[in-house]
Amino acid sequence: MNEKYNVDIFIKEDAIGNFPDFTGEVLKNEDNIIGALRGIDDVLSKLPRGFIDELCSEIDENSLTGVNIYITGKLSSNADDAISSPVGYAYSDNDLKRNCIVLDGEQSMFNIKYNMQHELMHIIDNRISKYSDDFQSWNNFLINDAKYNYSYIGYENDYSNTVVDSDSSEGICFINTYSKTYPNEDRAEIFKLLFYDGDEIPSELSYPIIREKAYYICRVIRENFKSVQSEDKVYWERFK
Ligand SMILES: [Zn+2]
């Protein structure tokens, strides 16, 4: 898989990297590791050809020129303002010059795919935001007093403007409460929705703002990556 997709995957003791503000347990269970590898492979196999190379191409001396994926056991955060039970992380290692994705391999295959799709969007997002201002006007999508919390604390019960907010069918702009934490989490959650395994249009896309945000993400990714432009429709664009 490392050669096929140009990523470096780390397992067992090797998967405990120099993580910034969280720790991971060593995952030794072979079935879990194989399950996680299958989930990761499934996601990577749906990317357009050459996408990872392009995502990690060297533009300047600060470019991150590769993707490391660490499969660990249970993850815990050391930061006070972090989510209580994290299942994945994406961060930039500027010393190694690598994009890093850390996944809790004890999750179900379904969740591992979801988490991989979500963390992958963070890497795509970081790259786009570093070299363009395409997501600068993202907050224009907020309507009817909707806002981001800019915090990971207490988001779980804040349903306003989400699809389960029955009082506000006019002001629905988030697919879930986690999407409300930060703009980049919103984008990662929408990307995950677009990337899911099925062919049925996700019901969340019936809300106009969410649909517009989803199409906007597709357009921005397309504009920033030639590997996407070389295909008429990539996997996450199949609902357009
Ligand atoms: Zn995230």
PDB file of C-alpha atoms and ligand atoms in Angstrom:
ATOM      1  CA  MET A   1       0.000   0.000   0.000  1.00  0.00           C
ATOM      2  CA  ASN A   2       2.924   2.318   0.746  1.00  0.00           C
ATOM      3  CA  GLU A   3       4.126   2.097  -2.843  1.00  0.00           C
ATOM      4  CA  LYS A   4       0.697   1.960  -4.425  1.00  0.00           C
ATOM      5  CA  TYR A   5      -0.427   5.258  -2.893  1.00  0.00           C
ATOM      6  CA  ASN A   6       2.822   6.914  -1.861  1.00  0.00           C
ATOM      7  CA  VAL A   7       1.945   6.975   1.823  1.00  0.00           C
ATOM      8  CA  ASP A   8       3.913   5.595   4.784  1.00  0.00           C
ATOM      9  CA  ILE A   9       1.856   3.459   7.131  1.00  0.00           C
ATOM     10  CA  PHE A  10       3.121   2.712  10.625  1.00  0.00           C
ATOM     11  CA  ILE A  11       1.826  -0.086  12.847  1.00  0.00           C
ATOM     12  CA  LYS A  12       2.474  -1.519  16.330  1.00  0.00           C
ATOM     13  CA  GLU A  13       5.311   0.203  18.260  1.00  0.00           C
ATOM     14  CA  ASP A  14       6.348   2.126  15.148  1.00  0.00           C
ATOM     15  CA  ALA A  15       2.946   3.818  15.085  1.00  0.00           C
ATOM     16  CA  ILE A  16       3.642   5.767  18.258  1.00  0.00           C
ATOM     17  CA  GLY A  17       5.015   8.867  16.640  1.00  0.00           C
ATOM     18  CA  ASN A  18       6.053  12.165  18.090  1.00  0.00           C
ATOM     19  CA  PHE A  19       2.442  13.291  18.513  1.00  0.00           C
ATOM     20  CA  PRO A  20       1.934  16.949  19.441  1.00  0.00           C
ATOM     21  CA  ASP A  21      -0.708  17.030  22.198  1.00  0.00           C
ATOM     22  CA  PHE A  22      -2.133  13.557  22.399  1.00  0.00           C
ATOM     23  CA  THR A  23      -0.991  10.003  22.996  1.00  0.00           C
ATOM     24  CA  GLY A  24      -1.915   6.657  21.484  1.00  0.00           C
ATOM     25  CA  GLU A  25      -1.673   3.160  22.860  1.00  0.00           C
ATOM     26  CA  VAL A  26       0.192   0.502  20.902  1.00  0.00           C
ATOM     27  CA  LEU A  27      -2.235  -1.600  18.856  1.00  0.00           C
ATOM     28  CA  LYS A  28      -1.032  -5.207  18.663  1.00  0.00           C
ATOM     29  CA  ASN A  29      -4.186  -7.072  17.669  1.00  0.00           C
ATOM     30  CA  GLU A  30      -3.546  -8.329  14.132  1.00  0.00           C
ATOM     31  CA  ASP A  31      -7.224  -8.501  13.181  1.00  0.00           C
ATOM     32  CA  ASN A  32      -7.692  -4.865  14.159  1.00  0.00           C
ATOM     33  CA  ILE A  33      -4.587  -3.830  12.239  1.00  0.00           C
ATOM     34  CA  ILE A  34      -5.683  -5.705   9.117  1.00  0.00           C
ATOM     35  CA  GLY A  35      -9.173  -4.223   9.421  1.00  0.00           C
ATOM     36  CA  ALA A  36      -7.726  -0.724   9.694  1.00  0.00           C
ATOM     37  CA  LEU A  37      -5.450  -1.300   6.688  1.00  0.00           C
ATOM     38  CA  ARG A  38      -8.449  -2.462   4.654  1.00  0.00           C
ATOM     39  CA  GLY A  39     -10.416   0.627   5.635  1.00  0.00           C
ATOM     40  CA  ILE A  40      -7.529   2.933   4.716  1.00  0.00           C
ATOM     41  CA  ASP A  41      -6.998   1.102   1.426  1.00  0.00           C
ATOM     42  CA  ASP A  42     -10.662   1.473   0.568  1.00  0.00           C
ATOM     43  CA  VAL A  43     -10.508   5.243   1.005  1.00  0.00           C
ATOM     44  CA  LEU A  44      -7.196   5.722  -0.796  1.00  0.00           C
ATOM     45  CA  SER A  45      -8.347   3.551  -3.703  1.00  0.00           C
ATOM     46  CA  LYS A  46     -11.167   6.016  -4.393  1.00  0.00           C
ATOM     47  CA  LEU A  47      -8.862   8.997  -4.856  1.00  0.00           C
ATOM     48  CA  PRO A  48      -8.081  10.109  -8.392  1.00  0.00           C
ATOM     49  CA  ARG A  49      -4.775   8.849  -9.769  1.00  0.00           C
ATOM     50  CA  GLY A  50      -1.820  10.939  -8.635  1.00  0.00           C
ATOM     51  CA  PHE A  51      -3.834  12.844  -6.050  1.00  0.00           C
ATOM     52  CA  ILE A  52      -1.560  12.099  -3.076  1.00  0.00           C
ATOM     53  CA  ASP A  53       1.524  13.014  -5.128  1.00  0.00           C
ATOM     54  CA  GLU A  54      -0.055  16.319  -5.980  1.00  0.00           C
ATOM     55  CA  LEU A  55      -1.216  16.902  -2.429  1.00  0.00           C
ATOM     56  CA  CYS A  56       2.381  16.438  -1.301  1.00  0.00           C
ATOM     57  CA  SER A  57       4.220  18.105  -4.158  1.00  0.00           C
ATOM     58  CA  GLU A  58       6.941  20.528  -3.168  1.00  0.00           C
ATOM     59  CA  ILE A  59       5.933  24.144  -3.750  1.00  0.00           C
ATOM     60  CA  ASP A  60       8.358  25.819  -1.368  1.00  0.00           C
ATOM     61  CA  GLU A  61      10.718  24.810   1.430  1.00  0.00           C
ATOM     62  CA  ASN A  62       7.804  24.615   3.896  1.00  0.00           C
ATOM     63  CA  SER A  63       5.793  22.167   1.827  1.00  0.00           C
ATOM     64  CA  LEU A  64       4.830  18.910   3.486  1.00  0.00           C
ATOM     65  CA  THR A  65       6.012  16.267   1.078  1.00  0.00           C
ATOM     66  CA  GLY A  66       4.320  13.066   2.133  1.00  0.00           C
ATOM     67  CA  VAL A  67       1.632  11.404   4.227  1.00  0.00           C
ATOM     68  CA  ASN A  68       2.330   9.293   7.308  1.00  0.00           C
ATOM     69  CA  ILE A  69      -0.526   7.185   8.626  1.00  0.00           C
ATOM     70  CA  TYR A  70      -0.245   5.820  12.163  1.00  0.00           C
ATOM     71  CA  ILE A  71      -2.541   3.009  13.294  1.00  0.00           C
ATOM     72  CA  THR A  72      -2.741   3.024  17.064  1.00  0.00           C
ATOM     73  CA  GLY A  73      -4.952   1.746  19.856  1.00  0.00           C
ATOM     74  CA  LYS A  74      -6.964   4.075  22.049  1.00  0.00           C
ATOM     75  CA  LEU A  75      -6.137   7.750  21.666  1.00  0.00           C
ATOM     76  CA  SER A  76      -6.203  10.330  24.441  1.00  0.00           C
ATOM     77  CA  SER A  77      -5.713  14.026  24.353  1.00  0.00           C
ATOM     78  CA  ASN A  78      -3.356  15.919  26.667  1.00  0.00           C
ATOM     79  CA  ALA A  79      -4.939  19.290  25.928  1.00  0.00           C
ATOM     80  CA  ASP A  80      -7.622  20.791  28.170  1.00  0.00           C
ATOM     81  CA  ASP A  81      -9.635  22.155  25.271  1.00  0.00           C
ATOM     82  CA  ALA A  82      -9.766  18.968  23.235  1.00  0.00           C
ATOM     83  CA  ILE A  83     -12.444  16.397  22.460  1.00  0.00           C
ATOM     84  CA  SER A  84     -12.876  13.843  25.213  1.00  0.00           C
ATOM     85  CA  SER A  85     -12.691  10.652  23.178  1.00  0.00           C
ATOM     86  CA  PRO A  86     -10.802  11.268  19.956  1.00  0.00           C
ATOM     87  CA  VAL A  87     -10.798   8.593  17.261  1.00  0.00           C
ATOM     88  CA  GLY A  88      -8.449  10.237  14.803  1.00  0.00           C
ATOM     89  CA  TYR A  89      -6.127  13.158  14.316  1.00  0.00           C
ATOM     90  CA  ALA A  90      -4.505  14.998  11.445  1.00  0.00           C
ATOM     91  CA  TYR A  91      -1.544  17.291  12.024  1.00  0.00           C
ATOM     92  CA  SER A  92       1.422  18.722  10.206  1.00  0.00           C
ATOM     93  CA  ASP A  93       4.871  17.568  11.294  1.00  0.00           C
ATOM     94  CA  ASN A  94       7.074  20.398  10.114  1.00  0.00           C
ATOM     95  CA  ASP A  95      10.270  18.667  11.266  1.00  0.00           C
ATOM     96  CA  LEU A  96       9.523  15.521   9.288  1.00  0.00           C
ATOM     97  CA  LYS A  97       7.809  17.638   6.605  1.00  0.00           C
ATOM     98  CA  ARG A  98       4.953  15.177   6.546  1.00  0.00           C
ATOM     99  CA  ASN A  99       1.185  15.325   6.774  1.00  0.00           C
ATOM    100  CA  CYS A 100       0.257  12.950   9.567  1.00  0.00           C
ATOM    101  CA  ILE A 101      -2.961  11.024  10.119  1.00  0.00           C
ATOM    102  CA  VAL A 102      -3.434   9.016  13.305  1.00  0.00           C
ATOM    103  CA  LEU A 103      -6.290   6.526  13.491  1.00  0.00           C
ATOM    104  CA  ASP A 104      -7.666   4.501  16.385  1.00  0.00           C
ATOM    105  CA  GLY A 105      -7.510   1.019  14.845  1.00  0.00           C
ATOM    106  CA  GLU A 106      -9.836  -0.466  17.450  1.00  0.00           C
ATOM    107  CA  GLN A 107     -12.784   1.322  15.896  1.00  0.00           C
ATOM    108  CA  SER A 108     -15.121  -0.578  13.582  1.00  0.00           C
ATOM    109  CA  MET A 109     -14.187  -0.739   9.899  1.00  0.00           C
ATOM    110  CA  PHE A 110     -17.077   1.598   9.172  1.00  0.00           C
ATOM    111  CA  ASN A 111     -15.722   4.200  11.598  1.00  0.00           C
ATOM    112  CA  ILE A 112     -12.144   3.806  10.417  1.00  0.00           C
ATOM    113  CA  LYS A 113     -13.215   4.643   6.867  1.00  0.00           C
ATOM    114  CA  TYR A 114     -15.199   7.613   8.135  1.00  0.00           C
ATOM    115  CA  ASN A 115     -12.303   8.820  10.259  1.00  0.00           C
ATOM    116  CA  MET A 116      -9.851   8.389   7.393  1.00  0.00           C
ATOM    117  CA  GLN A 117     -12.131  10.413   5.078  1.00  0.00           C
ATOM    118  CA  HIS A 118     -12.487  13.127   7.701  1.00  0.00           C
ATOM    119  CA  GLU A 119      -8.754  13.379   8.478  1.00  0.00           C
ATOM    120  CA  LEU A 120      -7.894  13.271   4.790  1.00  0.00           C
ATOM    121  CA  MET A 121     -10.033  16.361   4.260  1.00  0.00           C
ATOM    122  CA  HIS A 122      -8.014  18.149   6.954  1.00  0.00           C
ATOM    123  CA  ILE A 123      -4.855  17.494   4.955  1.00  0.00           C
ATOM    124  CA  ILE A 124      -6.483  18.635   1.714  1.00  0.00           C
ATOM    125  CA  ASP A 125      -7.837  21.682   3.532  1.00  0.00           C
ATOM    126  CA  ASN A 126      -4.442  22.574   5.038  1.00  0.00           C
ATOM    127  CA  ARG A 127      -2.815  22.375   1.656  1.00  0.00           C
ATOM    128  CA  ILE A 128      -5.477  24.521  -0.035  1.00  0.00           C
ATOM    129  CA  SER A 129      -5.487  27.083   2.777  1.00  0.00           C
ATOM    130  CA  LYS A 130      -1.686  27.311   2.732  1.00  0.00           C
ATOM    131  CA  TYR A 131      -1.446  28.159  -0.945  1.00  0.00           C
ATOM    132  CA  SER A 132      -4.762  29.843  -1.787  1.00  0.00           C
ATOM    133  CA  ASP A 133      -7.493  31.903  -0.148  1.00  0.00           C
ATOM    134  CA  ASP A 134     -10.271  29.736  -1.528  1.00  0.00           C
ATOM    135  CA  PHE A 135     -11.803  28.974   1.873  1.00  0.00           C
ATOM    136  CA  GLN A 136     -11.489  32.550   3.173  1.00  0.00           C
ATOM    137  CA  SER A 137     -15.115  33.438   2.482  1.00  0.00           C
ATOM    138  CA  TRP A 138     -16.429  30.158   3.885  1.00  0.00           C
ATOM    139  CA  ASN A 139     -18.279  31.867   6.738  1.00  0.00           C
ATOM    140  CA  ASN A 140     -20.582  33.535   4.195  1.00  0.00           C
ATOM    141  CA  PHE A 141     -22.473  30.255   4.275  1.00  0.00           C
ATOM    142  CA  LEU A 142     -23.628  30.988   7.816  1.00  0.00           C
ATOM    143  CA  ILE A 143     -27.247  32.184   7.850  1.00  0.00           C
ATOM    144  CA  ASN A 144     -29.854  33.124  10.448  1.00  0.00           C
ATOM    145  CA  ASP A 145     -27.413  33.749  13.327  1.00  0.00           C
ATOM    146  CA  ALA A 146     -25.679  30.411  12.811  1.00  0.00           C
ATOM    147  CA  LYS A 147     -22.122  30.486  14.088  1.00  0.00           C
ATOM    148  CA  TYR A 148     -19.128  28.348  14.861  1.00  0.00           C
ATOM    149  CA  ASN A 149     -18.253  27.703  18.506  1.00  0.00           C
ATOM    150  CA  TYR A 150     -14.492  27.853  17.880  1.00  0.00           C
ATOM    151  CA  SER A 151     -14.108  25.324  20.671  1.00  0.00           C
ATOM    152  CA  TYR A 152     -14.273  21.567  21.170  1.00  0.00           C
ATOM    153  CA  ILE A 153     -15.873  21.964  24.576  1.00  0.00           C
ATOM    154  CA  GLY A 154     -19.564  21.213  25.024  1.00  0.00           C
ATOM    155  CA  TYR A 155     -20.451  20.958  21.357  1.00  0.00           C
ATOM    156  CA  GLU A 156     -22.346  17.684  21.805  1.00  0.00           C
ATOM    157  CA  ASN A 157     -25.638  19.231  22.885  1.00  0.00           C
ATOM    158  CA  ASP A 158     -25.621  22.331  20.739  1.00  0.00           C
ATOM    159  CA  TYR A 159     -28.127  21.352  18.064  1.00  0.00           C
ATOM    160  CA  SER A 160     -29.151  24.776  16.772  1.00  0.00           C
ATOM    161  CA  ASN A 161     -28.863  25.126  12.990  1.00  0.00           C
ATOM    162  CA  THR A 162     -28.092  21.419  12.612  1.00  0.00           C
ATOM    163  CA  VAL A 163     -30.258  18.911  10.721  1.00  0.00           C
ATOM    164  CA  VAL A 164     -31.845  17.726  13.962  1.00  0.00           C
ATOM    165  CA  ASP A 165     -32.921  21.248  14.928  1.00  0.00           C
ATOM    166  CA  SER A 166     -36.664  20.953  14.262  1.00  0.00           C
ATOM    167  CA  ASP A 167     -37.331  24.629  15.096  1.00  0.00           C
ATOM    168  CA  SER A 168     -35.170  25.931  12.349  1.00  0.00           C
ATOM    169  CA  SER A 169     -35.774  24.314   8.974  1.00  0.00           C
ATOM    170  CA  GLU A 170     -34.874  27.679   7.389  1.00  0.00           C
ATOM    171  CA  GLY A 171     -31.559  28.014   9.145  1.00  0.00           C
ATOM    172  CA  ILE A 172     -30.092  24.534   8.792  1.00  0.00           C
ATOM    173  CA  CYS A 173     -26.456  24.825   7.805  1.00  0.00           C
ATOM    174  CA  PHE A 174     -24.640  22.082   9.728  1.00  0.00           C
ATOM    175  CA  ILE A 175     -24.868  18.323   9.301  1.00  0.00           C
ATOM    176  CA  ASN A 176     -24.166  17.680  12.987  1.00  0.00           C
ATOM    177  CA  THR A 177     -23.026  19.321  16.210  1.00  0.00           C
ATOM    178  CA  TYR A 178     -19.357  18.540  15.582  1.00  0.00           C
ATOM    179  CA  SER A 179     -19.525  20.521  12.321  1.00  0.00           C
ATOM    180  CA  LYS A 180     -20.202  23.608  14.426  1.00  0.00           C
ATOM    181  CA  THR A 181     -16.891  23.494  16.291  1.00  0.00           C
ATOM    182  CA  TYR A 182     -14.655  24.989  13.574  1.00  0.00           C
ATOM    183  CA  PRO A 183     -14.975  25.735   9.831  1.00  0.00           C
ATOM    184  CA  ASN A 184     -12.387  23.096   8.940  1.00  0.00           C
ATOM    185  CA  GLU A 185     -14.274  20.479  10.983  1.00  0.00           C
ATOM    186  CA  ASP A 186     -17.424  21.444   9.108  1.00  0.00           C
ATOM    187  CA  ARG A 187     -15.640  20.876   5.803  1.00  0.00           C
ATOM    188  CA  ALA A 188     -14.184  17.550   6.989  1.00  0.00           C
ATOM    189  CA  GLU A 189     -17.629  16.341   8.085  1.00  0.00           C
ATOM    190  CA  ILE A 190     -19.181  17.328   4.757  1.00  0.00           C
ATOM    191  CA  PHE A 191     -16.364  15.671   2.820  1.00  0.00           C
ATOM    192  CA  LYS A 192     -16.921  12.499   4.835  1.00  0.00           C
ATOM    193  CA  LEU A 193     -20.592  12.637   3.886  1.00  0.00           C
ATOM    194  CA  LEU A 194     -19.720  12.968   0.194  1.00  0.00           C
ATOM    195  CA  PHE A 195     -17.178  10.165   0.426  1.00  0.00           C
ATOM    196  CA  TYR A 196     -19.393   7.564   2.107  1.00  0.00           C
ATOM    197  CA  ASP A 197     -19.748   4.080   0.645  1.00  0.00           C
ATOM    198  CA  GLY A 198     -23.264   4.226  -0.755  1.00  0.00           C
ATOM    199  CA  ASP A 199     -24.723   5.623  -3.953  1.00  0.00           C
ATOM    200  CA  GLU A 200     -27.861   7.085  -2.476  1.00  0.00           C
ATOM    201  CA  ILE A 201     -27.759  10.845  -2.069  1.00  0.00           C
ATOM    202  CA  PRO A 202     -27.263  11.592   1.637  1.00  0.00           C
ATOM    203  CA  SER A 203     -30.423  13.175   3.084  1.00  0.00           C
ATOM    204  CA  GLU A 204     -28.349  16.034   4.557  1.00  0.00           C
ATOM    205  CA  LEU A 205     -27.765  17.334   1.025  1.00  0.00           C
ATOM    206  CA  SER A 206     -31.464  18.182   0.759  1.00  0.00           C
ATOM    207  CA  TYR A 207     -30.786  21.266   2.909  1.00  0.00           C
ATOM    208  CA  PRO A 208     -29.829  24.073   0.505  1.00  0.00           C
ATOM    209  CA  ILE A 209     -26.960  25.560   2.524  1.00  0.00           C
ATOM    210  CA  ILE A 210     -25.391  22.192   3.242  1.00  0.00           C
ATOM    211  CA  ARG A 211     -25.686  21.315  -0.442  1.00  0.00           C
ATOM    212  CA  GLU A 212     -24.089  24.602  -1.462  1.00  0.00           C
ATOM    213  CA  LYS A 213     -21.232  24.048   0.971  1.00  0.00           C
ATOM    214  CA  ALA A 214     -20.729  20.522  -0.366  1.00  0.00           C
ATOM    215  CA  TYR A 215     -20.626  21.732  -3.980  1.00  0.00           C
ATOM    216  CA  TYR A 216     -18.288  24.539  -2.991  1.00  0.00           C
ATOM    217  CA  ILE A 217     -15.863  22.069  -1.384  1.00  0.00           C
ATOM    218  CA  CYS A 218     -15.982  19.970  -4.566  1.00  0.00           C
ATOM    219  CA  ARG A 219     -15.321  23.030  -6.714  1.00  0.00           C
ATOM    220  CA  VAL A 220     -12.416  24.290  -4.625  1.00  0.00           C
ATOM    221  CA  ILE A 221     -10.741  20.880  -4.552  1.00  0.00           C
ATOM    222  CA  ARG A 222     -11.225  20.570  -8.312  1.00  0.00           C
ATOM    223  CA  GLU A 223      -9.729  24.001  -8.936  1.00  0.00           C
ATOM    224  CA  ASN A 224      -6.682  23.219  -6.818  1.00  0.00           C
ATOM    225  CA  PHE A 225      -5.806  19.742  -8.108  1.00  0.00           C
ATOM    226  CA  LYS A 226      -4.955  18.772 -11.670  1.00  0.00           C
ATOM    227  CA  SER A 227      -5.402  15.097 -10.794  1.00  0.00           C
ATOM    228  CA  VAL A 228      -9.067  15.895 -10.091  1.00  0.00           C
ATOM    229  CA  GLN A 229      -9.399  17.973 -13.256  1.00  0.00           C
ATOM    230  CA  SER A 230      -8.114  15.046 -15.306  1.00  0.00           C
ATOM    231  CA  GLU A 231     -11.261  13.094 -14.397  1.00  0.00           C
ATOM    232  CA  ASP A 232     -14.789  14.168 -15.359  1.00  0.00           C
ATOM    233  CA  LYS A 233     -16.148  13.231 -11.986  1.00  0.00           C
ATOM    234  CA  VAL A 234     -14.219  12.005  -8.990  1.00  0.00           C
ATOM    235  CA  TYR A 235     -15.744   9.783  -6.307  1.00  0.00           C
ATOM    236  CA  TRP A 236     -16.832  12.559  -3.933  1.00  0.00           C
ATOM    237  CA  GLU A 237     -18.512  14.439  -6.798  1.00  0.00           C
ATOM    238  CA  ARG A 238     -20.922  11.636  -7.702  1.00  0.00           C
ATOM    239  CA  PHE A 239     -23.998  13.375  -6.200  1.00  0.00           C
ATOM    240  CA  LYS A 240     -23.708  16.520  -8.304  1.00  0.00           C
TER     241      LYS A 240
HETATM  242 ZN    ZN B   1     -11.353  16.926  12.451  1.00  0.00          ZN
END
